[in-house]
C-alpha cells in the first residue's frame, strides 16, 4: 500500500553503506547511551549543513563545507510516531525493533488490568510484576484493545519517562484504547446496519427513491436552520461563490476554518470511519498531542527564537530521545496546498463518456460557496477534500472525551495544526532500516518487495531536506534515530537532497506520486532530462 510519507527507498552507491554503518555502529533495536569514539566526535561538532530559503521550495539544507561520500551530514530523532496496525504486536513502540516471526513479549496494557499497567509474557513476567505497582491516580482504561508492545523493559521505562511519568503515560494509553473502542463500535454498527439493510430491501417498494430521500433531507435541514435563526449571508459579496485560485493562502485558510466550524458544530462526517492509513496518522497525532503536553510543562514553547535555523541543526547533535517541541512550530502547514491540489484533480474531467485515460482532459472549474451550509458541505464535489481529515478528527475527539485524560479540550484548530504538518512531512519506518535498493549505477541491493512498512514518524528537524530523484543524501535508520548520509561528493554551498519514495519508477509515475502525496510537480534535473527524452521519442514517432 502506498503511504503518504517520506519513505526510506533511497539509493546508496556501492561501497557507501559499509562506511556509514561503521560510523554509526550496529543497527540494533535500542540505542545505548554509550557510543563509540567516532560517534562521540561526530556529535561533538555541529553538522556541516545550514538551512536556507529556496525560491519556490520553501527551505532547504545546504552544505557548509565540502562533504565526502559516507559522511553523516545530519541526524534526527522523532517527535511523534505510530506503528502500523498490521505489525503492532511485532514492532517495539519505542525503538521500532521489528520481528516478523513473533510478537514482542512486553505489552503496554495488561489484559487483566483495571488500570493501564504493564504486561509481560515469558521469563521476565515474575520479575517485573513483583517490583512495580500501577499509579492509583491514573485514568482507567476503558478497554484493553490497544495492542502496543515493547521489546525490552528499558524501552518501556524510557517511553514512560518521555511522556512525563506514569500518570501521563496511562492517560495516553487510555486515549489509544478509547480509539480502539470507537473503531470496534463502528464495526459493530456497520454489521447491524448491513442486517437492517437486508430486511429493508424486502419492503423497498414502500420507500422513496434515493433522489427523493436526499431532497427531503435538504428540505428538513433548511427548515431546522431557519428555525434556529441561522442563515447564509451572501449579500456582502459580489458573488455567492469564488474561485480558490483568486484567494491568497491566508484568505483560503480563513475560509477553511469557517468550514471546519460548521463541520464540528453540526457533527458532519461523524459516521465516517477513516481507513487504516488515516487511523495510523490519527494515532500519530494522539502521540504528538500527548507528548506536547508532557514536553511543554512549565515553559512556553510556542514562541520561536531568533536563530531557530541554527538551533534546528544543533538539535541533531544533541543527546535526546525526542525532537524539540519548538521544531514543530517551524514546519509549514500544508492545509491550503491539500485543498488546492484536491480541487485541481477534480477539475480534470475526461472528455469521453467512458473516462478513457487516453482522452485529453478539459478544465471544469470548481467554484466554492462563501458560506456553505451543512448540506453543501456533505453533498458538494469538493466535500471529499474534508472527509478524511474530519473523520479522523471525529474519531480522535470521541476517544478524547471517552478517555478523560485531563489534556483539556481538543479543538479542530489544534487537530488541524498537527494533521496538516505531519500528513506530507512524515517518514516511513521500514525494515530493514537501511537504504540499499539497487542504485542507478547497478549496484546490489534489497528489492522493494523485501522491505516491510511498519509505521511512520515525524522528524520535524529533518523536513528541510528537499526532494530529488537523483539524491545526494540517503537515509539510514538506526533504531529510532534517522541518519542522513552523503552518497556522493558534495561541494560547499550545494543543496542536499533526499528522495521522497522510490526513484526506480518512470518519470511519469514518480511525478504522479509526488503530486498526489506531496503536492508538487517534480522538476529535478533527472526528471527534466528523462521527460525530454520521452518527448523526443514521441516526436520521432509522429
Coordinates of C-alpha atoms in Angstrom, one line a residue, residues 298-533:
X298 CA 6.5 24.7 32.7
X299 CA 7.6 26.6 29.6
X300 CA 6.2 28.5 26.6
X301 CA 7.3 26.6 23.5
X302 CA 5.1 28.4 21.1
X303 CA 7.5 31.4 20.9
X304 CA 10.1 30.9 18.1
X305 CA 13.6 32.0 18.8
X306 CA 15.5 34.4 16.6
X307 CA 18.2 32.0 15.4
X308 CA 16.0 28.9 15.1
X309 CA 17.8 27.6 12.0
X310 CA 21.0 27.1 13.9
X311 CA 19.1 25.5 16.8
X312 CA 17.4 23.0 14.5
X313 CA 20.8 22.0 13.1
X314 CA 22.3 21.8 16.6
X315 CA 19.4 19.7 17.9
X316 CA 20.7 16.8 15.6
X317 CA 23.9 16.7 17.6
X318 CA 22.2 16.9 21.0
X319 CA 21.8 13.8 23.2
X320 CA 18.0 13.5 23.3
X321 CA 15.3 10.8 22.7
X322 CA 12.6 13.1 21.3
X323 CA 12.9 16.1 18.9
X324 CA 12.4 19.5 20.5
X325 CA 8.8 20.7 20.6
X326 CA 9.8 24.0 19.1
X327 CA 10.7 22.3 15.9
X328 CA 7.0 21.6 15.1
X329 CA 6.2 25.3 15.1
X330 CA 8.7 25.9 12.3
X331 CA 7.1 23.2 10.0
X332 CA 4.8 24.7 7.4
X333 CA 1.2 23.5 7.4
X334 CA 0.1 22.0 4.1
X335 CA -3.7 22.6 4.6
X336 CA -4.2 25.1 1.8
X337 CA -2.0 23.1 -0.6
X338 CA -4.0 19.9 0.1
X339 CA -7.3 21.7 -0.7
X340 CA -5.9 23.3 -3.9
X341 CA -4.4 20.0 -5.1
X342 CA -7.6 18.2 -4.4
X343 CA -9.7 20.7 -6.3
X344 CA -7.2 20.7 -9.2
X345 CA -7.6 16.9 -9.5
X346 CA -11.4 17.3 -9.5
X347 CA -11.2 19.9 -12.3
X348 CA -9.5 17.5 -14.6
X349 CA -12.5 15.8 -16.2
X350 CA -12.2 13.3 -19.1
X351 CA -14.0 14.4 -22.3
X352 CA -15.1 10.9 -23.2
X353 CA -18.1 9.1 -21.6
X354 CA -16.1 6.0 -20.8
X355 CA -13.4 8.1 -19.0
X356 CA -10.6 6.6 -21.2
X357 CA -7.2 7.6 -19.9
X358 CA -6.0 8.3 -23.5
X359 CA -8.7 11.0 -23.9
X360 CA -7.4 14.6 -23.4
X361 CA -8.8 16.3 -20.3
X362 CA -10.6 19.6 -20.1
X363 CA -10.7 22.0 -17.3
X364 CA -14.1 22.1 -15.5
X365 CA -13.7 25.0 -13.0
X366 CA -14.9 24.3 -9.4
X367 CA -16.2 27.3 -7.5
X368 CA -16.6 27.3 -3.7
X369 CA -19.5 28.9 -1.8
X370 CA -18.5 31.7 0.6
X371 CA -20.8 30.4 3.3
X372 CA -21.5 26.7 2.7
X373 CA -24.4 25.1 4.5
X374 CA -24.1 21.7 6.2
X375 CA -25.9 20.2 3.2
X376 CA -23.5 21.8 0.7
X377 CA -20.5 20.5 2.7
X378 CA -21.9 17.0 2.7
X379 CA -23.1 16.8 -0.9
X380 CA -20.7 19.0 -2.9
X381 CA -18.0 17.6 -5.0
X382 CA -15.3 19.4 -3.0
X383 CA -16.5 17.9 0.3
X384 CA -14.2 14.9 -0.2
X385 CA -11.3 17.3 0.5
X386 CA -12.5 17.5 4.1
X387 CA -13.9 14.0 4.6
X388 CA -10.8 12.1 5.7
X389 CA -9.5 14.8 8.0
X390 CA -12.9 15.4 9.5
X391 CA -13.5 11.7 10.0
X392 CA -10.1 11.4 11.8
X393 CA -10.9 14.4 14.0
X394 CA -14.3 13.0 14.9
X395 CA -12.7 9.6 15.8
X396 CA -10.0 11.3 18.0
X397 CA -12.4 13.7 19.6
X398 CA -14.8 10.9 20.7
X399 CA -11.9 9.0 22.1
X400 CA -10.5 12.1 23.7
X401 CA -13.8 12.6 25.5
X402 CA -14.1 8.9 26.5
X403 CA -10.6 8.7 27.9
X404 CA -11.0 11.8 30.2
X405 CA -7.2 12.2 30.1
X406 CA -7.0 15.7 31.6
X407 CA -5.5 17.2 28.5
X408 CA -8.1 19.9 28.0
X409 CA -10.4 20.2 25.1
X410 CA -9.5 19.1 21.6
X411 CA -10.3 21.9 19.2
X412 CA -10.4 21.3 15.4
X413 CA -7.7 24.1 15.1
X414 CA -5.3 22.1 17.4
X415 CA -6.0 18.9 15.5
X416 CA -5.5 20.6 12.1
X417 CA -2.3 22.3 13.3
X418 CA -0.7 18.8 13.7
X419 CA -2.6 16.9 11.0
X420 CA -1.6 19.1 8.1
X421 CA 2.0 19.5 9.3
X422 CA 2.5 15.7 9.5
X423 CA 0.5 14.5 6.5
X424 CA 3.2 15.3 3.9
X425 CA 6.2 15.5 6.2
X426 CA 6.3 12.1 7.9
X427 CA 8.9 9.5 7.3
X428 CA 8.1 5.8 6.7
X429 CA 9.5 3.3 9.2
X430 CA 10.8 0.4 7.1
X431 CA 12.5 -2.8 7.9
X432 CA 15.3 -3.5 7.0
X433 CA 16.1 0.1 8.1
X434 CA 18.8 0.8 5.6
X435 CA 18.5 2.3 2.1
X436 CA 20.1 -0.4 0.0
X437 CA 17.9 -0.6 -3.1
X438 CA 19.6 -1.1 -6.4
X439 CA 21.5 2.1 -7.3
X440 CA 21.4 3.9 -10.6
X441 CA 24.9 2.5 -11.2
X442 CA 23.6 -1.0 -11.0
X443 CA 24.9 -1.9 -7.5
X444 CA 23.5 -4.7 -5.5
X445 CA 20.6 -4.1 -3.1
X446 CA 17.4 -5.2 -1.5
X447 CA 14.3 -5.2 -3.7
X448 CA 11.3 -3.1 -2.9
X449 CA 9.2 -6.1 -2.0
X450 CA 11.8 -7.4 0.5
X451 CA 11.1 -4.5 2.9
X452 CA 8.2 -4.2 5.3
X453 CA 6.4 -0.9 6.2
X454 CA 5.9 -1.0 9.9
X455 CA 4.8 2.6 10.6
X456 CA 5.7 6.2 10.2
X457 CA 7.1 9.1 12.3
X458 CA 7.6 12.8 12.1
X459 CA 11.2 14.1 12.3
X460 CA 10.5 17.9 12.4
X461 CA 14.2 18.9 12.3
X462 CA 14.8 16.9 9.1
X463 CA 11.9 18.2 7.0
X464 CA 14.2 20.8 5.3
X465 CA 15.7 18.1 3.0
X466 CA 14.0 18.8 -0.3
X467 CA 13.4 16.0 -2.9
X468 CA 15.4 14.9 -5.9
X469 CA 15.0 11.8 -8.0
X470 CA 18.8 11.7 -8.0
X471 CA 19.5 12.4 -4.3
X472 CA 23.0 13.1 -2.9
X473 CA 21.9 12.0 0.6
X474 CA 20.5 8.7 1.8
X475 CA 18.6 7.8 5.0
X476 CA 19.9 5.1 7.4
X477 CA 17.6 4.5 10.4
X478 CA 19.5 3.3 13.5
X479 CA 16.8 2.3 16.0
X480 CA 14.6 5.4 16.3
X481 CA 17.3 7.8 15.0
X482 CA 17.3 8.8 11.4
X483 CA 20.8 9.4 10.0
X484 CA 21.4 11.2 6.7
X485 CA 24.5 10.1 4.9
X486 CA 26.0 11.5 1.8
X487 CA 26.2 9.1 -1.1
X488 CA 28.5 11.2 -3.3
X489 CA 30.8 14.2 -3.1
X490 CA 29.0 17.5 -2.3
X491 CA 30.7 20.8 -2.7
X492 CA 30.3 23.6 -0.2
X493 CA 27.2 25.7 -0.9
X494 CA 25.4 22.9 -2.8
X495 CA 21.9 21.8 -1.7
X496 CA 21.5 18.4 0.0
X497 CA 18.6 16.3 -1.3
X498 CA 16.9 13.1 -0.3
X499 CA 14.2 11.2 -2.2
X500 CA 10.6 11.1 -1.2
X501 CA 10.0 7.5 -2.1
X502 CA 11.1 5.0 -4.7
X503 CA 13.2 6.5 -7.6
X504 CA 13.2 3.4 -9.7
X505 CA 9.8 4.2 -11.3
X506 CA 9.4 6.0 -14.6
X507 CA 9.4 9.8 -14.6
X508 CA 5.6 10.0 -15.1
X509 CA 5.0 7.5 -12.3
X510 CA 7.3 9.5 -9.9
X511 CA 5.7 12.8 -10.8
X512 CA 2.2 11.5 -10.3
X513 CA 3.0 10.0 -6.9
X514 CA 4.8 13.2 -5.7
X515 CA 1.9 15.3 -6.9
X516 CA -0.6 13.1 -5.1
X517 CA 1.3 12.9 -1.8
X518 CA 3.4 16.0 -1.6
X519 CA 1.5 18.4 -3.9
X520 CA 4.3 19.5 -6.2
X521 CA 5.4 18.8 -9.8
X522 CA 9.0 17.4 -9.6
X523 CA 11.4 19.5 -11.8
X524 CA 14.7 17.9 -10.6
X525 CA 17.5 17.5 -13.2
X526 CA 16.7 13.9 -13.7
X527 CA 13.0 14.3 -14.3
X528 CA 13.7 17.1 -16.8
X529 CA 16.2 15.0 -18.7
X530 CA 14.0 11.9 -18.7
X531 CA 10.9 13.8 -19.8
X532 CA 12.9 15.5 -22.6
X533 CA 13.9 12.0 -23.8

